[in-house]
mmCIF file of C-alpha atoms in Angstrom:
data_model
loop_
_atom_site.group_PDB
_atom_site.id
_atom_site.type_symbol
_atom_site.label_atom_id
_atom_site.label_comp_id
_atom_site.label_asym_id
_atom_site.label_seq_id
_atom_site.Cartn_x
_atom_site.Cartn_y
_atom_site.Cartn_z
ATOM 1 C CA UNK A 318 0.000 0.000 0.000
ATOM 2 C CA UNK A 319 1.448 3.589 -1.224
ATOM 3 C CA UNK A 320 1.955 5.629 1.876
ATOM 4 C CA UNK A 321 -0.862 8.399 2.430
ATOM 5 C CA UNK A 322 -0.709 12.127 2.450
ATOM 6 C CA UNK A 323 -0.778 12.978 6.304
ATOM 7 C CA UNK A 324 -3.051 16.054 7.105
ATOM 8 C CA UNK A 325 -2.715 17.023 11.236
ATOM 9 C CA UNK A 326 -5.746 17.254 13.232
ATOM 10 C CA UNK A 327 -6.488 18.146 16.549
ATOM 11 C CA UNK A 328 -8.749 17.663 19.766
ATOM 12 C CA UNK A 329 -9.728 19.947 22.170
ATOM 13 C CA UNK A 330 -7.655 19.760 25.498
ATOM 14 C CA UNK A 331 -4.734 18.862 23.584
ATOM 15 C CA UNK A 332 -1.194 20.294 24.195
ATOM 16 C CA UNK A 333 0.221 21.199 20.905
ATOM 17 C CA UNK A 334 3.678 20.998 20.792
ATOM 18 C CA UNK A 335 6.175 22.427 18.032
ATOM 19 C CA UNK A 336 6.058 19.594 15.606
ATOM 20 C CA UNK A 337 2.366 19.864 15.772
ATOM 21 C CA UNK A 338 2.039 23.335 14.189
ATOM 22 C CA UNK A 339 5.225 22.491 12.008
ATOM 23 C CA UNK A 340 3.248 19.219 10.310
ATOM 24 C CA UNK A 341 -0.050 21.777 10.189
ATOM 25 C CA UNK A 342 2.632 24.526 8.311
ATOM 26 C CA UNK A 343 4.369 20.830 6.072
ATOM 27 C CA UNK A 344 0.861 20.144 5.154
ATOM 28 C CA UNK A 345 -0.230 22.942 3.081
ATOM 29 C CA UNK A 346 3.248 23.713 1.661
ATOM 30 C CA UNK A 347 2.958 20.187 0.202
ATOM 31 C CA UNK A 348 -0.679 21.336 -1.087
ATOM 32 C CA UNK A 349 0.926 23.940 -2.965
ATOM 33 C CA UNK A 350 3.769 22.420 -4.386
ATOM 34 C CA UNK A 351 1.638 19.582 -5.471
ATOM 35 C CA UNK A 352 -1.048 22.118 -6.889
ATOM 36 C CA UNK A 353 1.588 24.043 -9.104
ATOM 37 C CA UNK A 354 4.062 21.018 -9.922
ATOM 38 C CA UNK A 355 1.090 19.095 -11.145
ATOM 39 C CA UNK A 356 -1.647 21.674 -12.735
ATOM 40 C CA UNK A 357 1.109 24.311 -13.977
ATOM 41 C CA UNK A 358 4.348 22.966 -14.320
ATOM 42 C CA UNK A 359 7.499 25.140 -13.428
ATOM 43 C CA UNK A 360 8.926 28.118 -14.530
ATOM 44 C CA UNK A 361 7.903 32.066 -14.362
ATOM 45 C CA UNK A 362 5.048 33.212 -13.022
ATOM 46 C CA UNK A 363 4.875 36.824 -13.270
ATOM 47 C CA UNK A 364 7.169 39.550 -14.011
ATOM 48 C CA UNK A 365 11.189 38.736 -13.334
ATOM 49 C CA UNK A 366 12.131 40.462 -16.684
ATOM 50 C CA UNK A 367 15.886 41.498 -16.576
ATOM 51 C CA UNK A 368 15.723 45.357 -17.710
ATOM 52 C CA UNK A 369 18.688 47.146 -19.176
ATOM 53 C CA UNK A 370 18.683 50.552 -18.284
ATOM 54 C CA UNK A 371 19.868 53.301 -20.425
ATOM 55 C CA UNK A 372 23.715 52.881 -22.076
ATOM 56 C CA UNK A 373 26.384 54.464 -19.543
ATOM 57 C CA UNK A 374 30.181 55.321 -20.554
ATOM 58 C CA UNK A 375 32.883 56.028 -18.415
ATOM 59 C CA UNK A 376 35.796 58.355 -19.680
ATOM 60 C CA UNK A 377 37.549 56.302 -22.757
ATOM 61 C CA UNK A 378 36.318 52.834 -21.630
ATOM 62 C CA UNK A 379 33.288 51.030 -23.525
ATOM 63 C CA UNK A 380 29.670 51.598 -22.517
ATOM 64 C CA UNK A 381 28.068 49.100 -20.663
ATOM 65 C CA UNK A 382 24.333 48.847 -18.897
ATOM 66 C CA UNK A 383 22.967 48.801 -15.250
ATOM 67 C CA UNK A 384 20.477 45.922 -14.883
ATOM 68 C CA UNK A 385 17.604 45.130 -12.801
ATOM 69 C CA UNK A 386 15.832 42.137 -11.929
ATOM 70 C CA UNK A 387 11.825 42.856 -12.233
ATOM 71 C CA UNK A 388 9.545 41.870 -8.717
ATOM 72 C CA UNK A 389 7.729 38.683 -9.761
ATOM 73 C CA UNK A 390 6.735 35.549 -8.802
ATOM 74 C CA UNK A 391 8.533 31.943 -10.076
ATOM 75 C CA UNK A 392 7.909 28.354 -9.400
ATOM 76 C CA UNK A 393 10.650 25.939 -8.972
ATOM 77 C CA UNK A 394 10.914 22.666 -10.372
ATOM 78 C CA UNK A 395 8.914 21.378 -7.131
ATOM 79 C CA UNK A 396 6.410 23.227 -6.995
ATOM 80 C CA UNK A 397 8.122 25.957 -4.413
ATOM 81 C CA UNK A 398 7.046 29.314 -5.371
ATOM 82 C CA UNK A 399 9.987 31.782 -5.559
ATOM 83 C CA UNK A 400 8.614 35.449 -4.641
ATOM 84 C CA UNK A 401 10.785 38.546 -5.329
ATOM 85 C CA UNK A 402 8.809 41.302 -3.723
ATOM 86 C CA UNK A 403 10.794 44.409 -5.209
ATOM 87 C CA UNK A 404 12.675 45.049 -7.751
ATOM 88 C CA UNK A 405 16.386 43.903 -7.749
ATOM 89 C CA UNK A 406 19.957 45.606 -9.240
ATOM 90 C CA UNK A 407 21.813 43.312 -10.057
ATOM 91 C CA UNK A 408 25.120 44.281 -8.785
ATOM 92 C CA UNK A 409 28.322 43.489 -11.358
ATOM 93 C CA UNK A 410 30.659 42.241 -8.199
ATOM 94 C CA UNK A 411 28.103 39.483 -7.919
ATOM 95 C CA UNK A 412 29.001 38.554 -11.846
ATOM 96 C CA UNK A 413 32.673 39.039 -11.563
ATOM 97 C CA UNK A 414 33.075 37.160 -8.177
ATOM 98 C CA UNK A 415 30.717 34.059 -9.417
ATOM 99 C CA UNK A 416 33.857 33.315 -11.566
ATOM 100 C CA UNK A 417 31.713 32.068 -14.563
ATOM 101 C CA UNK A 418 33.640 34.711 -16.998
ATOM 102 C CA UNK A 419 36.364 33.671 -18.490
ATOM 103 C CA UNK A 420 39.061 35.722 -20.523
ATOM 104 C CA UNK A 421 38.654 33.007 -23.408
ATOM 105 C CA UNK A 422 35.063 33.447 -23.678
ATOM 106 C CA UNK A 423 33.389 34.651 -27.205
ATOM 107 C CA UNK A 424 32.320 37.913 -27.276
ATOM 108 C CA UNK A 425 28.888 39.112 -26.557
ATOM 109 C CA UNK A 426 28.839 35.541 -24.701
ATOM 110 C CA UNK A 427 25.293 35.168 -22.822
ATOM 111 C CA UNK A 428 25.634 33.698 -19.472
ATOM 112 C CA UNK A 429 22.411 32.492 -17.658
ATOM 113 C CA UNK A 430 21.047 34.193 -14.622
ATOM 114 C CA UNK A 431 18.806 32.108 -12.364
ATOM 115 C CA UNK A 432 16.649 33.067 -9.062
ATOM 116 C CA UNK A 433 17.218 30.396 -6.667
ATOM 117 C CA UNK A 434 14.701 29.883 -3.382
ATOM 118 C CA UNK A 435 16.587 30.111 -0.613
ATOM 119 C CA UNK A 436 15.625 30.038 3.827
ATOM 120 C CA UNK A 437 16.565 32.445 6.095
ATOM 121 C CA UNK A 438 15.550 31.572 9.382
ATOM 122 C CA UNK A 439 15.621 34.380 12.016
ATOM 123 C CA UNK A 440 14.174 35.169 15.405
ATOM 124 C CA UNK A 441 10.748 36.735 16.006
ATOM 125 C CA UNK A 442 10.867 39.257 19.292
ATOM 126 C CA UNK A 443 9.198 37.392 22.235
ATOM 127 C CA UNK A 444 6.778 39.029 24.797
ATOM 128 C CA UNK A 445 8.098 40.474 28.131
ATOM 129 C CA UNK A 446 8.527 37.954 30.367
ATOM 130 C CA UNK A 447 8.964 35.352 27.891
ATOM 131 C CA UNK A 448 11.484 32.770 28.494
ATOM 132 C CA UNK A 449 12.747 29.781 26.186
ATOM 133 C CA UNK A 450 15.590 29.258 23.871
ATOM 134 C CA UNK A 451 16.692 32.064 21.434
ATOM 135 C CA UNK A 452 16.229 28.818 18.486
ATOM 136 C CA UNK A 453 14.965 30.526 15.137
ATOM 137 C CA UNK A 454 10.892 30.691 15.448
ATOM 138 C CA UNK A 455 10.400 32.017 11.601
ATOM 139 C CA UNK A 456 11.827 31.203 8.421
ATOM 140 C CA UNK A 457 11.765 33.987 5.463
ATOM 141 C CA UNK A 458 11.237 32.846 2.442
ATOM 142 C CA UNK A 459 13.861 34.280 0.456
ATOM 143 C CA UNK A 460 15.993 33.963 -2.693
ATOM 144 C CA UNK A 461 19.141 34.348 -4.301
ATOM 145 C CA UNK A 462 20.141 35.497 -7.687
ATOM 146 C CA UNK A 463 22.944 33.631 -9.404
ATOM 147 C CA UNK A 464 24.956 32.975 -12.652
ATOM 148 C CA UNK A 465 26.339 29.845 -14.811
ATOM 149 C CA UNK A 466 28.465 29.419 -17.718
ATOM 150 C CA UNK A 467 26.987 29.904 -21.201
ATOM 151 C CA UNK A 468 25.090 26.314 -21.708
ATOM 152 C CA UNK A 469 24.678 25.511 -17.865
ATOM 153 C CA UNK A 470 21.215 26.710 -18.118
ATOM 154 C CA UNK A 471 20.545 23.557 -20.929
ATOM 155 C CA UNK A 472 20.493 21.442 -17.393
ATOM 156 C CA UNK A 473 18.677 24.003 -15.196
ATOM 157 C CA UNK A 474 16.069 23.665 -18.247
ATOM 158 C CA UNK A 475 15.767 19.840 -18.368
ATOM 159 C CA UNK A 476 15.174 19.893 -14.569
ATOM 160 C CA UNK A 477 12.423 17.212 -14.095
ATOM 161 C CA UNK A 478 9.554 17.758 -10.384
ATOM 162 C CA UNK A 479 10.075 15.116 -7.883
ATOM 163 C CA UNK A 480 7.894 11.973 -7.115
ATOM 164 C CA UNK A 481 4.431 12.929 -6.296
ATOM 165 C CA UNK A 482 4.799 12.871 -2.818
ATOM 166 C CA UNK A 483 7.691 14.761 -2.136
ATOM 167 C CA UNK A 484 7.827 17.969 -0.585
ATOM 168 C CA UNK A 485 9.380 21.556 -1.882
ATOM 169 C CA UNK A 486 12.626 20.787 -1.596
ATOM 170 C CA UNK A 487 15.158 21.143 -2.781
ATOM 171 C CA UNK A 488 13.442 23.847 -4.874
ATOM 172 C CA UNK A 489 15.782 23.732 -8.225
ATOM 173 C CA UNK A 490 17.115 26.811 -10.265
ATOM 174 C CA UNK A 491 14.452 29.048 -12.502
ATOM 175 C CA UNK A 492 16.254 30.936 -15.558
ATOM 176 C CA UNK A 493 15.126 34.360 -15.946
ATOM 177 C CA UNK A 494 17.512 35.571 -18.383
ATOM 178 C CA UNK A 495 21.175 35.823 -20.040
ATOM 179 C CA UNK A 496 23.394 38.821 -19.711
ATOM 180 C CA UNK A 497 26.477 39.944 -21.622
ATOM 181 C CA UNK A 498 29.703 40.689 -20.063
ATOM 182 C CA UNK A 499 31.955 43.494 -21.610
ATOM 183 C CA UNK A 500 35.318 43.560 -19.354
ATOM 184 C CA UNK A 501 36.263 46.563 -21.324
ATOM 185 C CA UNK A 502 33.841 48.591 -19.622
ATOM 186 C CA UNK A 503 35.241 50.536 -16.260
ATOM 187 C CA UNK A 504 38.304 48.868 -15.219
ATOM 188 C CA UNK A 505 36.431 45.550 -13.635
ATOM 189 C CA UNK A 506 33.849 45.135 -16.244
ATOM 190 C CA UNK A 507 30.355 45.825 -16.657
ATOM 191 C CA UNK A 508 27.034 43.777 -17.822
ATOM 192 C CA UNK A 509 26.803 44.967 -21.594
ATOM 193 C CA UNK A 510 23.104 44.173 -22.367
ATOM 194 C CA UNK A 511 20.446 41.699 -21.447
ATOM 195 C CA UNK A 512 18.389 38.906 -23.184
ATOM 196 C CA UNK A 513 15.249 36.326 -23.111
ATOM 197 C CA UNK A 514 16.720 33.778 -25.422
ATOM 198 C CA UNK A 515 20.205 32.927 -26.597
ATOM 199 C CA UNK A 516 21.528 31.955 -29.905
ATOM 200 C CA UNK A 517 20.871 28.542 -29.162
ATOM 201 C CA UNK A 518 17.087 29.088 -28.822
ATOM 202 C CA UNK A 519 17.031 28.317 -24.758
ATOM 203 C CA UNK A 520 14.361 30.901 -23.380
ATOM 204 C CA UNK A 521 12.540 32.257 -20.546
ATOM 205 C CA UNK A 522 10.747 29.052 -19.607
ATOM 206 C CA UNK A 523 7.037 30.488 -17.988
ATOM 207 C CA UNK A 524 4.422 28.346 -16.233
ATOM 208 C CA UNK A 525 1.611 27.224 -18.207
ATOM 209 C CA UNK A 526 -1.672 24.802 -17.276
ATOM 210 C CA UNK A 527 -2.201 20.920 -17.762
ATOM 211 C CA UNK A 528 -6.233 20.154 -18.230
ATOM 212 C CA UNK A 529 -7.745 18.509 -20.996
ATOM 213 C CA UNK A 530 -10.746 21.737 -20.731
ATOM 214 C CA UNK A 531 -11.205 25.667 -20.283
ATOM 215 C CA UNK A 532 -14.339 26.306 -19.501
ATOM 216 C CA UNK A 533 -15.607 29.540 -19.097
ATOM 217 C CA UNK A 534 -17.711 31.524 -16.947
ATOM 218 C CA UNK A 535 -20.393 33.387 -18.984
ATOM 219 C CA UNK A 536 -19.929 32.107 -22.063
ATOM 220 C CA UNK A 537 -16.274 33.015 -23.144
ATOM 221 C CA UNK A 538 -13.187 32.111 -22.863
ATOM 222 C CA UNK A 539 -9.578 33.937 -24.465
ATOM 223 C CA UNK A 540 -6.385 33.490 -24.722
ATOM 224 C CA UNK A 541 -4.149 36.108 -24.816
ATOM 225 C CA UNK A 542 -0.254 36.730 -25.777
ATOM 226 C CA UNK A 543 0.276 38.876 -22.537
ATOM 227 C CA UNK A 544 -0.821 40.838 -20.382
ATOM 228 C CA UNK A 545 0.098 44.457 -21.524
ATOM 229 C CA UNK A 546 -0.351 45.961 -24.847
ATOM 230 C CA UNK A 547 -0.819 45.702 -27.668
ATOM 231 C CA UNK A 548 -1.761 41.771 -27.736
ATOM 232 C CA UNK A 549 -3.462 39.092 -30.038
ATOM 233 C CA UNK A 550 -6.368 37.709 -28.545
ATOM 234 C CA UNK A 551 -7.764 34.267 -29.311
ATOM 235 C CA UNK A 552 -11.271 34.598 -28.361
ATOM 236 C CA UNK A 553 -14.354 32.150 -28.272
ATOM 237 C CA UNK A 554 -17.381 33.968 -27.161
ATOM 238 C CA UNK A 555 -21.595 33.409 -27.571
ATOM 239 C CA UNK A 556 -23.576 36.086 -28.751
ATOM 240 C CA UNK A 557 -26.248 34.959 -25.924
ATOM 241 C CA UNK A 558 -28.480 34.377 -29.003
ATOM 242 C CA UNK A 559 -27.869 30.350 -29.143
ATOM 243 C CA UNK A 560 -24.608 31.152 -31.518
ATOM 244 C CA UNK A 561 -20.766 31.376 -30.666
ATOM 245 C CA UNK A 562 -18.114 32.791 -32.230
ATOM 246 C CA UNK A 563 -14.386 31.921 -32.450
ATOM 247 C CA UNK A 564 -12.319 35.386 -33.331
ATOM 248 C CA UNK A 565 -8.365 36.142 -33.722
ATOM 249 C CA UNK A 566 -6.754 39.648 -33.766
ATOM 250 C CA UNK A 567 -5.367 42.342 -31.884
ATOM 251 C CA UNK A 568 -6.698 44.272 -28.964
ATOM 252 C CA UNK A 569 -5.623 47.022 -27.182
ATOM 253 C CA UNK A 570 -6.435 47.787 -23.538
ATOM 254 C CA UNK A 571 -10.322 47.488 -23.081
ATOM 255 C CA UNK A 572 -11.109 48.424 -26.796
ATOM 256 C CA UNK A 573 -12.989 45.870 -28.725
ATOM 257 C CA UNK A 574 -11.125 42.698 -30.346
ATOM 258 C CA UNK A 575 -10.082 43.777 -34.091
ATOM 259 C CA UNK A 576 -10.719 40.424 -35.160
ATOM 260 C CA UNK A 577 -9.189 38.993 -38.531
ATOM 261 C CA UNK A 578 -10.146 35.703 -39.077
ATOM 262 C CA UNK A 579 -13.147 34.523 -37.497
ATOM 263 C CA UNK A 580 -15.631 31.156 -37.868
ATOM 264 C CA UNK A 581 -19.330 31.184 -36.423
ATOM 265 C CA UNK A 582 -21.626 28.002 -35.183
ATOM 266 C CA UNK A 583 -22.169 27.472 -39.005
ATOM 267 C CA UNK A 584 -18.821 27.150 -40.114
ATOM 268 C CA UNK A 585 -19.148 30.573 -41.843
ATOM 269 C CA UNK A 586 -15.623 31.886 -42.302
ATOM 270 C CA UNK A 587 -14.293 35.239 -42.552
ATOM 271 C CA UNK A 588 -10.682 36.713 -42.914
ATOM 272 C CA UNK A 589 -8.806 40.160 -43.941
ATOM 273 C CA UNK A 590 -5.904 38.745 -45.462
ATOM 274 C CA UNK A 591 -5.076 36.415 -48.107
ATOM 275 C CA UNK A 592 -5.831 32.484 -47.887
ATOM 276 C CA UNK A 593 -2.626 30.691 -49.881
ATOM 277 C CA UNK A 594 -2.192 26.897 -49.839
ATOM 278 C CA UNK A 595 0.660 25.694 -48.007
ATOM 279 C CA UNK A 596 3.587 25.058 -49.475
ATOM 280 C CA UNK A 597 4.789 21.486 -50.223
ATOM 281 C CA UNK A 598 7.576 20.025 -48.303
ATOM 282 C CA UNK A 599 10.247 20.714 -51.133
ATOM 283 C CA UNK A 600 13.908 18.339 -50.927
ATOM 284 C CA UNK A 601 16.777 18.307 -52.786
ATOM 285 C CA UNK A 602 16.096 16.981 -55.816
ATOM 286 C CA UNK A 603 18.962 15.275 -58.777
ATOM 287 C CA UNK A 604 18.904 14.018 -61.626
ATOM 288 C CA UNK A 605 21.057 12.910 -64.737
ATOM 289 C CA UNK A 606 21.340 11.728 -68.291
ATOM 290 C CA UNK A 607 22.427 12.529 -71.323
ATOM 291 C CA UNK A 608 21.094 15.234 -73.576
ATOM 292 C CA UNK A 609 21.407 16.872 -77.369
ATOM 293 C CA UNK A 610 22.786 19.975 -78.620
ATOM 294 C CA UNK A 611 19.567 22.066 -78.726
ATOM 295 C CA UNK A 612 17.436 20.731 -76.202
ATOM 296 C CA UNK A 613 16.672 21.634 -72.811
ATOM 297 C CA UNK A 614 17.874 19.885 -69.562
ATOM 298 C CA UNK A 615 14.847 17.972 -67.871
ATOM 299 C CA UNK A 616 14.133 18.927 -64.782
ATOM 300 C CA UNK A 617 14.267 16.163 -61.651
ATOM 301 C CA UNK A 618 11.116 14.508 -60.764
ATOM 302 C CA UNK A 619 8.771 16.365 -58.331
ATOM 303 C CA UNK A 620 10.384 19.933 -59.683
ATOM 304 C CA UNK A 621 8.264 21.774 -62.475
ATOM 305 C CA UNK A 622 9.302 24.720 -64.259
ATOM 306 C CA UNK A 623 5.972 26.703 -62.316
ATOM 307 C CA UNK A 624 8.578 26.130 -59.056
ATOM 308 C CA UNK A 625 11.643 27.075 -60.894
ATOM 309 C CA UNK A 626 9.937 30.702 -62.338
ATOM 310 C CA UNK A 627 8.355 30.900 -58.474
ATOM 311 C CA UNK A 628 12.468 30.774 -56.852
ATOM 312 C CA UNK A 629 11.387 27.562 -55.021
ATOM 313 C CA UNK A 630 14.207 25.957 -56.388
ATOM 314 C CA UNK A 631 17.801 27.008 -57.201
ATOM 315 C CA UNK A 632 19.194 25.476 -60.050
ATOM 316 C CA UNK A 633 22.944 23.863 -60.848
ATOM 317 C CA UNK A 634 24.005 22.707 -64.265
ATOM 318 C CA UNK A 635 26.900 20.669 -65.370
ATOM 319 C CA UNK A 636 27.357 19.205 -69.023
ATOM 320 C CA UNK A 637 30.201 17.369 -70.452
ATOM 321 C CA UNK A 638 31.021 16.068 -73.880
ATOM 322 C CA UNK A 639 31.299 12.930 -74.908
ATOM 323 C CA UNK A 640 34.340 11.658 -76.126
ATOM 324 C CA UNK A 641 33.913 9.007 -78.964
ATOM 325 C CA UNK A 642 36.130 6.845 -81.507
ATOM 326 C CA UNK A 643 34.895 5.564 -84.827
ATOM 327 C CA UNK A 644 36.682 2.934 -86.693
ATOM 328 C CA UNK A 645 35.989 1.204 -89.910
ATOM 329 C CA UNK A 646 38.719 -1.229 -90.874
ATOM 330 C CA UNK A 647 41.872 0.507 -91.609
ATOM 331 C CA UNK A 648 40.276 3.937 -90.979
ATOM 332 C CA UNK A 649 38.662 5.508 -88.092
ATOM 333 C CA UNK A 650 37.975 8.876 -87.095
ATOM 334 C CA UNK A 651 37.361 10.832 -83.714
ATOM 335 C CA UNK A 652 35.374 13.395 -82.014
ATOM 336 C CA UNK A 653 37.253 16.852 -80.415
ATOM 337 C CA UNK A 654 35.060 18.555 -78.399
ATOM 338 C CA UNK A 655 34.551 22.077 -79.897
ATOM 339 C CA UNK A 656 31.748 23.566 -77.265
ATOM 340 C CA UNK A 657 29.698 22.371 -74.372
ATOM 341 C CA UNK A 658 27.345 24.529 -72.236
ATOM 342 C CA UNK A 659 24.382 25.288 -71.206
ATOM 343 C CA UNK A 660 22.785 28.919 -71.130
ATOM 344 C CA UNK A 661 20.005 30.273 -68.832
ATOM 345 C CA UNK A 662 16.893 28.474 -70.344
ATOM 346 C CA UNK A 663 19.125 25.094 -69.579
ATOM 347 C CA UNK A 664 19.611 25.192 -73.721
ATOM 348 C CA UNK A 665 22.229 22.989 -74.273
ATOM 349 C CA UNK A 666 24.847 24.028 -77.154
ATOM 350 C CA UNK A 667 27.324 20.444 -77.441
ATOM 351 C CA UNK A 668 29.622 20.617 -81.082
ATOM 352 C CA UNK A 669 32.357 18.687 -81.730
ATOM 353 C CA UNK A 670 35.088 18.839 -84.387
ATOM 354 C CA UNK A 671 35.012 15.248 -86.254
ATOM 355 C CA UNK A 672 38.390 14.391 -87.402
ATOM 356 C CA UNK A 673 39.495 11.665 -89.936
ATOM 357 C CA UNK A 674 42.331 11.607 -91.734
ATOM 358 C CA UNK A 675 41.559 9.408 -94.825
ATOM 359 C CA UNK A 676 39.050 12.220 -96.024
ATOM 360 C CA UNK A 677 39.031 15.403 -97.310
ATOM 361 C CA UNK A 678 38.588 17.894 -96.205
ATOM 362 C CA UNK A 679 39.624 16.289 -92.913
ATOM 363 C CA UNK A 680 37.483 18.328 -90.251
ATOM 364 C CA UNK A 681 33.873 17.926 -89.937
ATOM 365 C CA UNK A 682 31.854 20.288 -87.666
ATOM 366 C CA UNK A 683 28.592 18.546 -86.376
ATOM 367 C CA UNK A 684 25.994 18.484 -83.142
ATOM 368 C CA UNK A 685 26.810 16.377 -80.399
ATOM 369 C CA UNK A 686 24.997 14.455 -77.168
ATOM 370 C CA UNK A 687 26.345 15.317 -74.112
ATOM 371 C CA UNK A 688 26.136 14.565 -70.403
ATOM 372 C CA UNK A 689 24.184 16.298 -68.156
ATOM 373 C CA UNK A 690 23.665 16.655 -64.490
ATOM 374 C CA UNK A 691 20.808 18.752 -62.378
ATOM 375 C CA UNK A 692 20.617 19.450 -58.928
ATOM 376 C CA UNK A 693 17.273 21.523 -57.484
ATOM 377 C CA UNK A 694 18.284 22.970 -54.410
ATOM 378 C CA UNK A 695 15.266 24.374 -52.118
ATOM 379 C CA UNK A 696 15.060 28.112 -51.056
#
């Protein structure tokens, strides 16, 4: 039998020691963790932007930024939430004394910058008369803010919740950011500028919900890219007349949705823009053979010349001649290659010089086959 979830209770008359109230206080952390580990996932809540404030220069040296750490709200990897109350500089002795820079480092390098949950337990002033140890009697939940080496933060993004039963900790690292270091800036450095998303395509990771429904309240539901302006709204809403309405477009503040594609109960479809048919999923394409002088160079299979004239494919020739001996008894004769090419409209122009010496005059001009090969590269 899997072991139970223990919730405290209590009678009246009883004497409640510390671990009582402690398993009360264990009890509905584990509620939460459980309830955003296993409805939301992990990541960033609200806010925690880093902000680069405006471009500062110092006598001769290079400009560089301040940066600050936006008040928000993060949940670890199990399900601890991570609460920064105010907004936080993020002090450049921090950076340089984390040791993560390195001399060899490319430049404009983005290094990760995580919040981490941290405990500080401290004392709570007791009443006059009071007596008892001077142990810690409240715990602040607190955090740190800390920095790894460009492609630490592929780990801190793989970072998997515990077993359903286990508690908030240890709470796990939450990436909020990258910043650049320029150590040309001031004599110890300074953070150059900030990001959301390397060159590697690791972002911002941001909590999101797990349920197989939405359902809303008065008939309507939205989804929305964020919170400020200007956003695109996704928006399903009835009309309170027995018909509903599924709208996308862009809204700003309170003002109605300026919807631009929208379908009705009826399937009745209406759009601003264009409606184009996807485009095929286009491969290299070769081919090869041999040709005549005059003719055109066939295309490889699955290419037409409607894709060629659209730019959906980029074209590369090659033609050689063909080398050839004739001989009939004593006498033979032999083609030299005169010309071999092939123009724009993949024309091909292949003549050859026939000699043989037995005749007169002994040089014969005359069209040629040749070898071609295509290749139809995708744009």
């Amino acid at each position: 039998m899997s072991a139970a979830v223990t919730r405290p209770s209590f009678v009246e008359g009883q004497v409640l020691a510390a671990a009582d109230l402690e398993a009360q206080v264990a009890y509905a952390r584990l509620d939460s963790a459980l309830h955003e580990r296993a409805e939301h996932g992990w990541g960033v809540a609200q806010g925690l932007e880093l902000r680069a404030g405006d471009k500062q220069k110092a006598g001769t040296a290079e400009e560089y930024v301040e940066v600050t750490l936006a008040a928000g709200v993060a949940v670890a990897p199990n399900g601890r939430r991570i609460v920064v109350s105010d907004d936080q500089p993020l002090r450049y002795t921090d950076f340089r004394d984390s040791g993560v820079f390195s001399s060899s480092d490319a430049a404009g390098a983005l290094y990760p910058v995580y919040v981490v949950a941290l405990d500080e337990p401290r004392i709570q002033a007791r009443g006059v008369g009071s007596c008892g140890t001077a142990a810690p009697n409240r715990t602040d939940e607190s955090f740190q803010i800390e920095y790894g080496r460009p492609g630490d933060e592929v780990a801190v993004l793989a970072q998997v919740a515990g077993a359903i039963g286990a508690g908030p900790e240890p709470a796990g690292k939450v990436l909020v950011g990258y910043v650049a270091w320029n150590k040309a800036a001031v004599q110890e450095g300074r953070f150059a500028r900030v990001a959301a998303i390397n060159d590697q395509g690791n972002q911002v990771r941001y909590v999101g919900v797990r349920a197989s429904a939405m359902v809303g309240h008065v008939g309507g539901v939205s989804l929305q890219t964020r919170e400020g302006d200007p956003r695109f709204v996704l928006a399903m809403v009835e009309d309170g007349q027995g018909g509903c309405k599924l709208s996308f477009g862009r809204q700003q503040g309170n003002a109605p949705l300026s919807s631009v594609f929208s379908v009705d109960e009826k399937g009745d479809v209406k759009f601003a823009g264009e409606a184009s048919k996807l485009a095929a999923d286009r491969r290299l394409a070769i081919a090869s053979g041999t040709t005549f002088h005059g003719l055109k160079v066939p295309l490889p299979a699955g290419v037409t010349e409607a894709d060629v004239t659209a730019g959906a494919y980029r074209l590369h020739v090659d033609v050689q001649p063909i080398h050839e001996i004739q001989r009939s008894g004593a006498s033979f004769r032999f083609a030299l290659p005169m010309e071999c090419r092939v123009d724009g409209r993949r024309v091909v122009t292949s003549i050859s010089v026939w000699f043989q010496a037995s005749a007169w005059p002994p040089f014969t001009i005359a069209p040629r086959p040749c070898r071609y090969q295509i290749v139809a590269v995708p744009t």
